Short mmCIF file of C-alpha atoms in Angstrom, two decimals:
data_model
loop_
_atom_site.label_atom_id
_atom_site.label_comp_id
_atom_site.label_asym_id
_atom_site.label_seq_id
_atom_site.Cartn_x
_atom_site.Cartn_y
_atom_site.Cartn_z
CA UNK Q 222 27.11 -18.40 -3.84
CA UNK Q 223 26.15 -16.80 -7.22
CA UNK Q 224 22.61 -16.37 -8.75
CA UNK Q 225 22.88 -16.32 -12.98
CA UNK Q 226 19.62 -14.95 -13.60
CA UNK Q 227 17.76 -11.93 -15.41
CA UNK Q 228 16.50 -9.23 -14.17
CA UNK Q 229 13.24 -10.29 -14.93
CA UNK Q 230 13.35 -12.96 -12.17
CA UNK Q 231 14.11 -10.90 -9.68
CA UNK Q 232 11.89 -8.05 -8.28
CA UNK Q 233 13.84 -4.45 -7.65
CA UNK Q 234 12.20 -1.95 -4.82
CA UNK Q 235 12.56 0.61 -3.00
CA UNK Q 236 10.73 0.21 0.22
CA UNK Q 237 11.69 1.08 3.64
CA UNK Q 238 10.14 -1.16 6.18
CA UNK Q 239 8.68 -4.35 4.20
CA UNK Q 240 5.57 -5.26 5.13
CA UNK Q 241 3.42 -8.36 5.08
CA UNK Q 242 1.22 -7.37 2.39
CA UNK Q 243 4.50 -6.45 0.07
CA UNK Q 244 6.28 -9.34 1.30
CA UNK Q 245 3.39 -12.13 0.32
CA UNK Q 246 2.72 -10.26 -3.03
CA UNK Q 247 6.33 -10.77 -3.94
CA UNK Q 248 6.31 -14.82 -2.55
CA UNK Q 249 3.30 -15.22 -4.80
CA UNK Q 250 5.38 -13.72 -7.62
CA UNK Q 251 8.28 -16.35 -6.89
CA UNK Q 252 11.02 -14.08 -8.02
CA UNK Q 253 15.01 -15.81 -7.86
CA UNK Q 254 15.75 -12.70 -5.32
CA UNK Q 255 14.67 -9.27 -3.95
CA UNK Q 256 16.79 -6.40 -4.34
CA UNK Q 257 15.89 -3.29 -1.98
CA UNK Q 258 17.47 0.07 -2.59
CA UNK Q 259 16.48 0.68 0.85
CA UNK Q 260 16.46 -0.81 4.40
CA UNK Q 261 13.84 -3.34 5.07
CA UNK Q 262 14.06 -3.33 8.47
CA UNK Q 263 15.13 0.71 9.68
CA UNK Q 264 14.29 0.24 13.06
CA UNK Q 265 11.67 2.61 13.42
CA UNK Q 266 9.00 -0.22 14.62
CA UNK Q 267 8.99 -3.90 14.25
CA UNK Q 268 7.70 -4.97 10.53
CA UNK Q 269 7.01 -8.74 9.49
CA UNK Q 270 7.89 -8.45 5.41
CA UNK Q 271 11.06 -9.29 6.04
CA UNK Q 272 10.76 -12.69 8.17
CA UNK Q 273 8.36 -13.89 5.29
CA UNK Q 274 10.49 -13.99 2.50
CA UNK Q 275 13.59 -15.77 4.56
CA UNK Q 276 10.81 -18.34 5.62
CA UNK Q 277 9.71 -18.33 1.56
CA UNK Q 278 13.71 -19.10 1.10
CA UNK Q 279 13.73 -16.10 -1.07
CA UNK Q 280 17.05 -13.78 -0.77
CA UNK Q 281 16.52 -10.44 0.55
CA UNK Q 282 19.46 -7.99 -0.48
CA UNK Q 283 19.02 -4.65 1.31
CA UNK Q 284 19.78 -1.33 1.41
CA UNK Q 285 21.48 -1.30 -1.85
CA UNK Q 286 21.52 2.15 -2.44
CA UNK Q 287 19.66 4.21 -5.43
CA UNK Q 288 21.89 2.59 -7.88
CA UNK Q 289 20.14 -0.56 -8.14
CA UNK Q 290 17.15 1.07 -9.26
CA UNK Q 291 18.99 1.98 -12.64
CA UNK Q 292 19.05 -1.63 -13.74
CA UNK Q 293 16.74 -1.73 -17.11
CA UNK Q 294 13.95 -4.13 -17.62
CA UNK Q 295 15.35 -7.26 -19.76
CA UNK Q 296 18.97 -6.52 -18.02
CA UNK Q 297 20.92 -9.74 -17.05
CA UNK Q 298 22.58 -9.38 -13.33
CA UNK Q 299 24.65 -11.44 -11.25
CA UNK Q 300 24.17 -11.53 -7.54
CA UNK Q 301 27.22 -12.82 -5.45
CA UNK Q 302 26.40 -12.96 -1.87
CA UNK Q 303 25.62 -9.62 -1.49
CA UNK Q 304 26.83 -7.29 -4.19
CA UNK Q 305 24.70 -7.23 -7.71
CA UNK Q 306 26.81 -7.38 -10.74
CA UNK Q 307 25.99 -6.23 -14.18
CA UNK Q 308 28.46 -5.79 -17.02
CA UNK Q 309 31.43 -7.31 -15.64
CA UNK Q 310 31.27 -4.54 -12.43
CA UNK Q 311 30.07 -4.17 -9.45
CA UNK Q 312 26.53 -1.87 -9.46
CA UNK Q 313 25.26 -1.81 -5.72
CA UNK Q 314 26.72 -3.74 -2.76
CA UNK Q 315 24.39 -4.09 0.50
CA UNK Q 316 23.37 -6.30 3.06
CA UNK Q 317 22.35 -9.81 2.34
CA UNK Q 318 19.56 -10.36 5.21
CA UNK Q 319 19.98 -13.86 7.16
CA UNK Q 320 17.43 -15.38 9.76
CA UNK Q 321 19.78 -14.12 12.60
CA UNK Q 322 20.16 -10.67 10.95
CA UNK Q 323 16.31 -10.42 10.62
CA UNK Q 324 16.00 -11.55 14.02
CA UNK Q 325 18.48 -8.89 15.41
CA UNK Q 326 17.02 -5.74 13.81
CA UNK Q 327 13.51 -6.84 14.55
CA UNK Q 328 14.05 -7.09 18.32
CA UNK Q 329 15.88 -3.36 18.06
CA UNK Q 330 12.65 -2.38 16.41
CA UNK Q 331 10.55 -3.65 19.24
CA UNK Q 332 12.72 -1.79 21.81
CA UNK Q 333 12.45 1.41 19.64
CA UNK Q 334 8.37 1.66 19.67
CA UNK Q 335 8.40 4.36 22.76
CA UNK Q 336 9.77 6.37 20.07
CA UNK Q 337 7.50 5.75 17.70
CA UNK Q 338 4.35 5.87 19.40
CA UNK Q 339 5.65 9.47 21.47
CA UNK Q 340 5.82 10.29 17.82
CA UNK Q 341 2.38 8.68 16.56
CA UNK Q 342 0.71 10.93 19.69
CA UNK Q 343 2.30 13.94 18.39
CA UNK Q 344 1.18 13.75 15.07
CA UNK Q 345 -2.74 13.02 15.80
CA UNK Q 346 -2.98 15.88 18.23
CA UNK Q 347 -1.28 17.81 14.99
CA UNK Q 348 -3.36 16.45 12.49
CA UNK Q 349 -6.49 16.98 14.72
CA UNK Q 350 -5.29 20.40 14.56
CA UNK Q 351 -4.67 21.26 11.13
CA UNK Q 352 -7.73 19.25 9.67
CA UNK Q 353 -10.27 20.31 12.49
CA UNK Q 354 -12.37 22.12 9.45
CA UNK Q 355 -12.20 18.55 7.18
CA UNK Q 356 -13.07 16.64 9.93
CA UNK Q 357 -15.52 18.43 11.81
CA UNK Q 358 -17.65 20.33 9.50
CA UNK Q 359 -16.08 18.45 6.35
CA UNK Q 360 -14.73 21.93 5.00
CA UNK Q 361 -12.58 20.42 1.60
CA UNK Q 362 -14.42 17.28 1.08
CA UNK Q 363 -15.08 17.11 -2.88
CA UNK Q 364 -18.47 16.92 -4.75
CA UNK Q 365 -19.10 13.46 -6.58
CA UNK Q 366 -21.52 12.11 -8.41
CA UNK Q 367 -22.27 8.72 -5.92
CA UNK Q 368 -24.71 9.04 -3.17
CA UNK Q 369 -24.04 7.01 0.23
CA UNK Q 370 -26.81 8.64 1.84
CA UNK Q 371 -28.32 5.64 4.23
CA UNK Q 372 -26.15 3.01 2.50
CA UNK Q 373 -24.01 0.76 4.01
CA UNK Q 374 -20.35 1.39 1.90
CA UNK Q 375 -17.28 -1.52 2.29
CA UNK Q 376 -14.17 0.36 1.75
CA UNK Q 377 -11.44 -2.27 0.47
CA UNK Q 378 -7.72 -1.85 0.98
CA UNK Q 379 -5.70 -4.24 -0.47
CA UNK Q 380 -3.94 -5.28 3.21
CA UNK Q 381 -3.79 -8.20 5.75
CA UNK Q 382 -5.91 -11.00 4.65
CA UNK Q 383 -8.41 -9.17 2.51
CA UNK Q 384 -8.88 -12.10 -0.18
CA UNK Q 385 -10.69 -14.26 2.81
CA UNK Q 386 -12.51 -11.62 4.74
CA UNK Q 387 -14.08 -10.57 1.08
CA UNK Q 388 -14.82 -14.06 0.58
CA UNK Q 389 -16.43 -14.25 4.27
CA UNK Q 390 -18.61 -10.80 3.64
CA UNK Q 391 -19.95 -12.63 0.75
CA UNK Q 392 -23.47 -12.94 2.31
CA UNK Q 393 -23.43 -9.66 3.62
CA UNK Q 394 -22.71 -8.42 0.32
CA UNK Q 395 -25.23 -10.14 -1.38
CA UNK Q 396 -27.72 -9.06 1.49
CA UNK Q 397 -27.15 -5.29 2.08
CA UNK Q 398 -25.57 -4.76 -1.72
CA UNK Q 399 -23.20 -1.92 -0.26
CA UNK Q 400 -21.32 0.46 -2.18
CA UNK Q 401 -18.06 -0.40 -2.77
CA UNK Q 402 -14.81 1.79 -2.19
CA UNK Q 403 -11.61 0.22 -3.76
CA UNK Q 404 -8.56 2.11 -1.93
CA UNK Q 405 -5.88 2.14 -4.80
CA UNK Q 406 -4.92 -1.55 -5.30
CA UNK Q 407 -8.42 -2.42 -3.35
CA UNK Q 408 -10.42 -1.76 -6.73
CA UNK Q 409 -8.26 -4.61 -8.33
CA UNK Q 410 -8.74 -6.55 -5.14
CA UNK Q 411 -12.59 -6.57 -6.03
CA UNK Q 412 -12.41 -7.28 -9.50
CA UNK Q 413 -10.47 -10.20 -8.39
CA UNK Q 414 -13.36 -11.41 -7.00
CA UNK Q 415 -16.10 -10.15 -9.07
CA UNK Q 416 -16.97 -7.49 -7.83
CA UNK Q 417 -16.82 -3.42 -9.47
CA UNK Q 418 -16.02 -0.89 -7.47
CA UNK Q 419 -18.40 2.19 -7.48
CA UNK Q 420 -15.71 4.24 -5.95
CA UNK Q 421 -11.52 4.36 -6.48
CA UNK Q 422 -9.50 6.35 -3.85
CA UNK Q 423 -6.28 6.90 -3.67
CA UNK Q 424 -3.21 8.35 -5.59
CA UNK Q 425 -3.18 5.98 -8.44
CA UNK Q 426 0.47 4.26 -7.34
CA UNK Q 427 -0.88 0.93 -7.25
CA UNK Q 428 -4.27 0.57 -9.02
CA UNK Q 429 -4.28 -0.99 -12.44
CA UNK Q 430 -5.35 0.79 -15.57
CA UNK Q 431 -7.99 -1.93 -15.81
CA UNK Q 432 -9.65 -0.75 -12.55
CA UNK Q 433 -9.38 2.84 -13.36
CA UNK Q 434 -11.36 2.40 -16.80
CA UNK Q 435 -13.80 -0.02 -14.66
CA UNK Q 436 -16.77 2.55 -14.99
CA UNK Q 437 -15.33 3.65 -11.05
CA UNK Q 438 -15.72 7.21 -10.00
CA UNK Q 439 -12.27 8.07 -9.22
CA UNK Q 440 -11.34 10.43 -6.22
CA UNK Q 441 -7.26 11.46 -6.61
CA UNK Q 442 -5.92 12.08 -3.14
CA UNK Q 443 -3.85 14.98 -3.35
CA UNK Q 444 -1.56 16.14 -0.62
CA UNK Q 445 -2.80 19.22 1.65
CA UNK Q 446 -1.17 22.26 -0.60
CA UNK Q 447 -2.74 20.48 -3.41
CA UNK Q 448 -0.03 18.61 -4.99
CA UNK Q 449 -1.40 15.56 -6.81
CA UNK Q 450 1.43 12.90 -8.16
CA UNK Q 451 -1.44 10.36 -9.46
CA UNK Q 452 -3.60 13.40 -11.48
CA UNK Q 453 -1.40 13.16 -14.53
CA UNK Q 454 -1.97 9.20 -14.65
CA UNK Q 455 -5.58 9.74 -14.71
CA UNK Q 456 -5.48 12.13 -16.81
CA UNK Q 457 -3.27 10.74 -19.34
CA UNK Q 458 -6.22 8.04 -19.45
CA UNK Q 459 -8.71 10.04 -20.23
CA UNK Q 460 -10.57 9.25 -16.63
CA UNK Q 461 -12.76 11.62 -15.19
CA UNK Q 462 -11.77 12.20 -11.79
CA UNK Q 463 -11.66 14.83 -8.63
CA UNK Q 464 -9.28 15.60 -6.33
CA UNK Q 465 -9.47 15.29 -2.46
CA UNK Q 466 -6.43 17.29 -0.87
CA UNK Q 467 -5.94 15.54 2.54
CA UNK Q 468 -3.68 14.25 5.21
CA UNK Q 469 -3.51 11.27 5.94
CA UNK Q 470 -3.75 7.67 4.52
CA UNK Q 471 -5.83 7.25 1.14
CA UNK Q 472 -8.16 4.61 3.22
CA UNK Q 473 -8.40 7.90 6.17
CA UNK Q 474 -9.60 9.89 2.97
CA UNK Q 475 -11.87 6.78 2.03
CA UNK Q 476 -13.77 6.46 5.29
CA UNK Q 477 -13.70 10.21 5.81
CA UNK Q 478 -15.47 10.65 2.03
CA UNK Q 479 -18.55 8.19 3.26
CA UNK Q 480 -18.77 9.56 6.73
CA UNK Q 481 -19.63 13.00 5.04
CA UNK Q 482 -21.48 11.73 2.54
CA UNK Q 483 -23.85 10.17 4.71
CA UNK Q 484 -23.09 6.61 4.69
CA UNK Q 485 -25.31 4.56 7.39
CA UNK Q 486 -22.66 1.87 8.18
CA UNK Q 487 -19.07 2.04 7.06
CA UNK Q 488 -17.50 -1.57 7.04
CA UNK Q 489 -13.25 -1.80 6.43
CA UNK Q 490 -11.31 -4.58 4.63
CA UNK Q 491 -7.79 -5.04 5.04
CA UNK Q 492 -7.31 -1.45 6.39
CA UNK Q 493 -4.13 -0.91 8.62
CA UNK Q 494 -4.79 -1.51 12.69
CA UNK Q 495 -1.17 -1.17 14.12
CA UNK Q 496 2.34 0.51 13.02
CA UNK Q 497 3.66 -3.36 12.22
CA UNK Q 498 0.92 -3.37 9.80
CA UNK Q 499 2.18 -0.10 7.88
#
């Protein structure tokens, strides 16, 4: 069938291996369809996002290629099966995911987990070798103005069940008054529930301007060679910040920062616990 809707009613993404959290956010936005420039299931590991969209009745058109990213805000498009048409011409054609195709691709991904586990083990050893000075001796950890010495630290990532976990932690928060670190969009998660983050850590790709301007200390996660794509954004906002070059994810960096600065206890919400969570 043909869906005749504007791009305001659809979501255009370039996200390989669509994860559960992203899918749940998409379902909450109630788009007519999701158009993904990449493969929502690449086969590297089983991921839950496509099945969540399918169960919600939201069409997922996959692997549309870079051309789909050229759709401009407010542009009208026709979605005809796996084809996206604009101005009377097909601008991209991909794969319309179904319950059957998602089940098939997910099963194939589960079969390929051995390769990913081997790669994960090798990557871990490489990381420990390259970052031993940082991990063991704190070399390269930036000076920050916020003191964590002997304090409880709550690290919030906008991941699995973060809202429910934060609500469940309200008594703990009232009793212990932990210092709060929002990892990228985790800062907005804290604001949603009436808390103000003390520190925001991340590459600044999924945190709002409102959060960055809330008064929290901002730590920009950079690549190990010092490149920090998020640095320009905070500079443009006029937000004071420090840069933390390190391998790994921003949630890794947040926990490493808390540990190195003498946190008494680190409590994590919404963090990734397995390959499937990524």
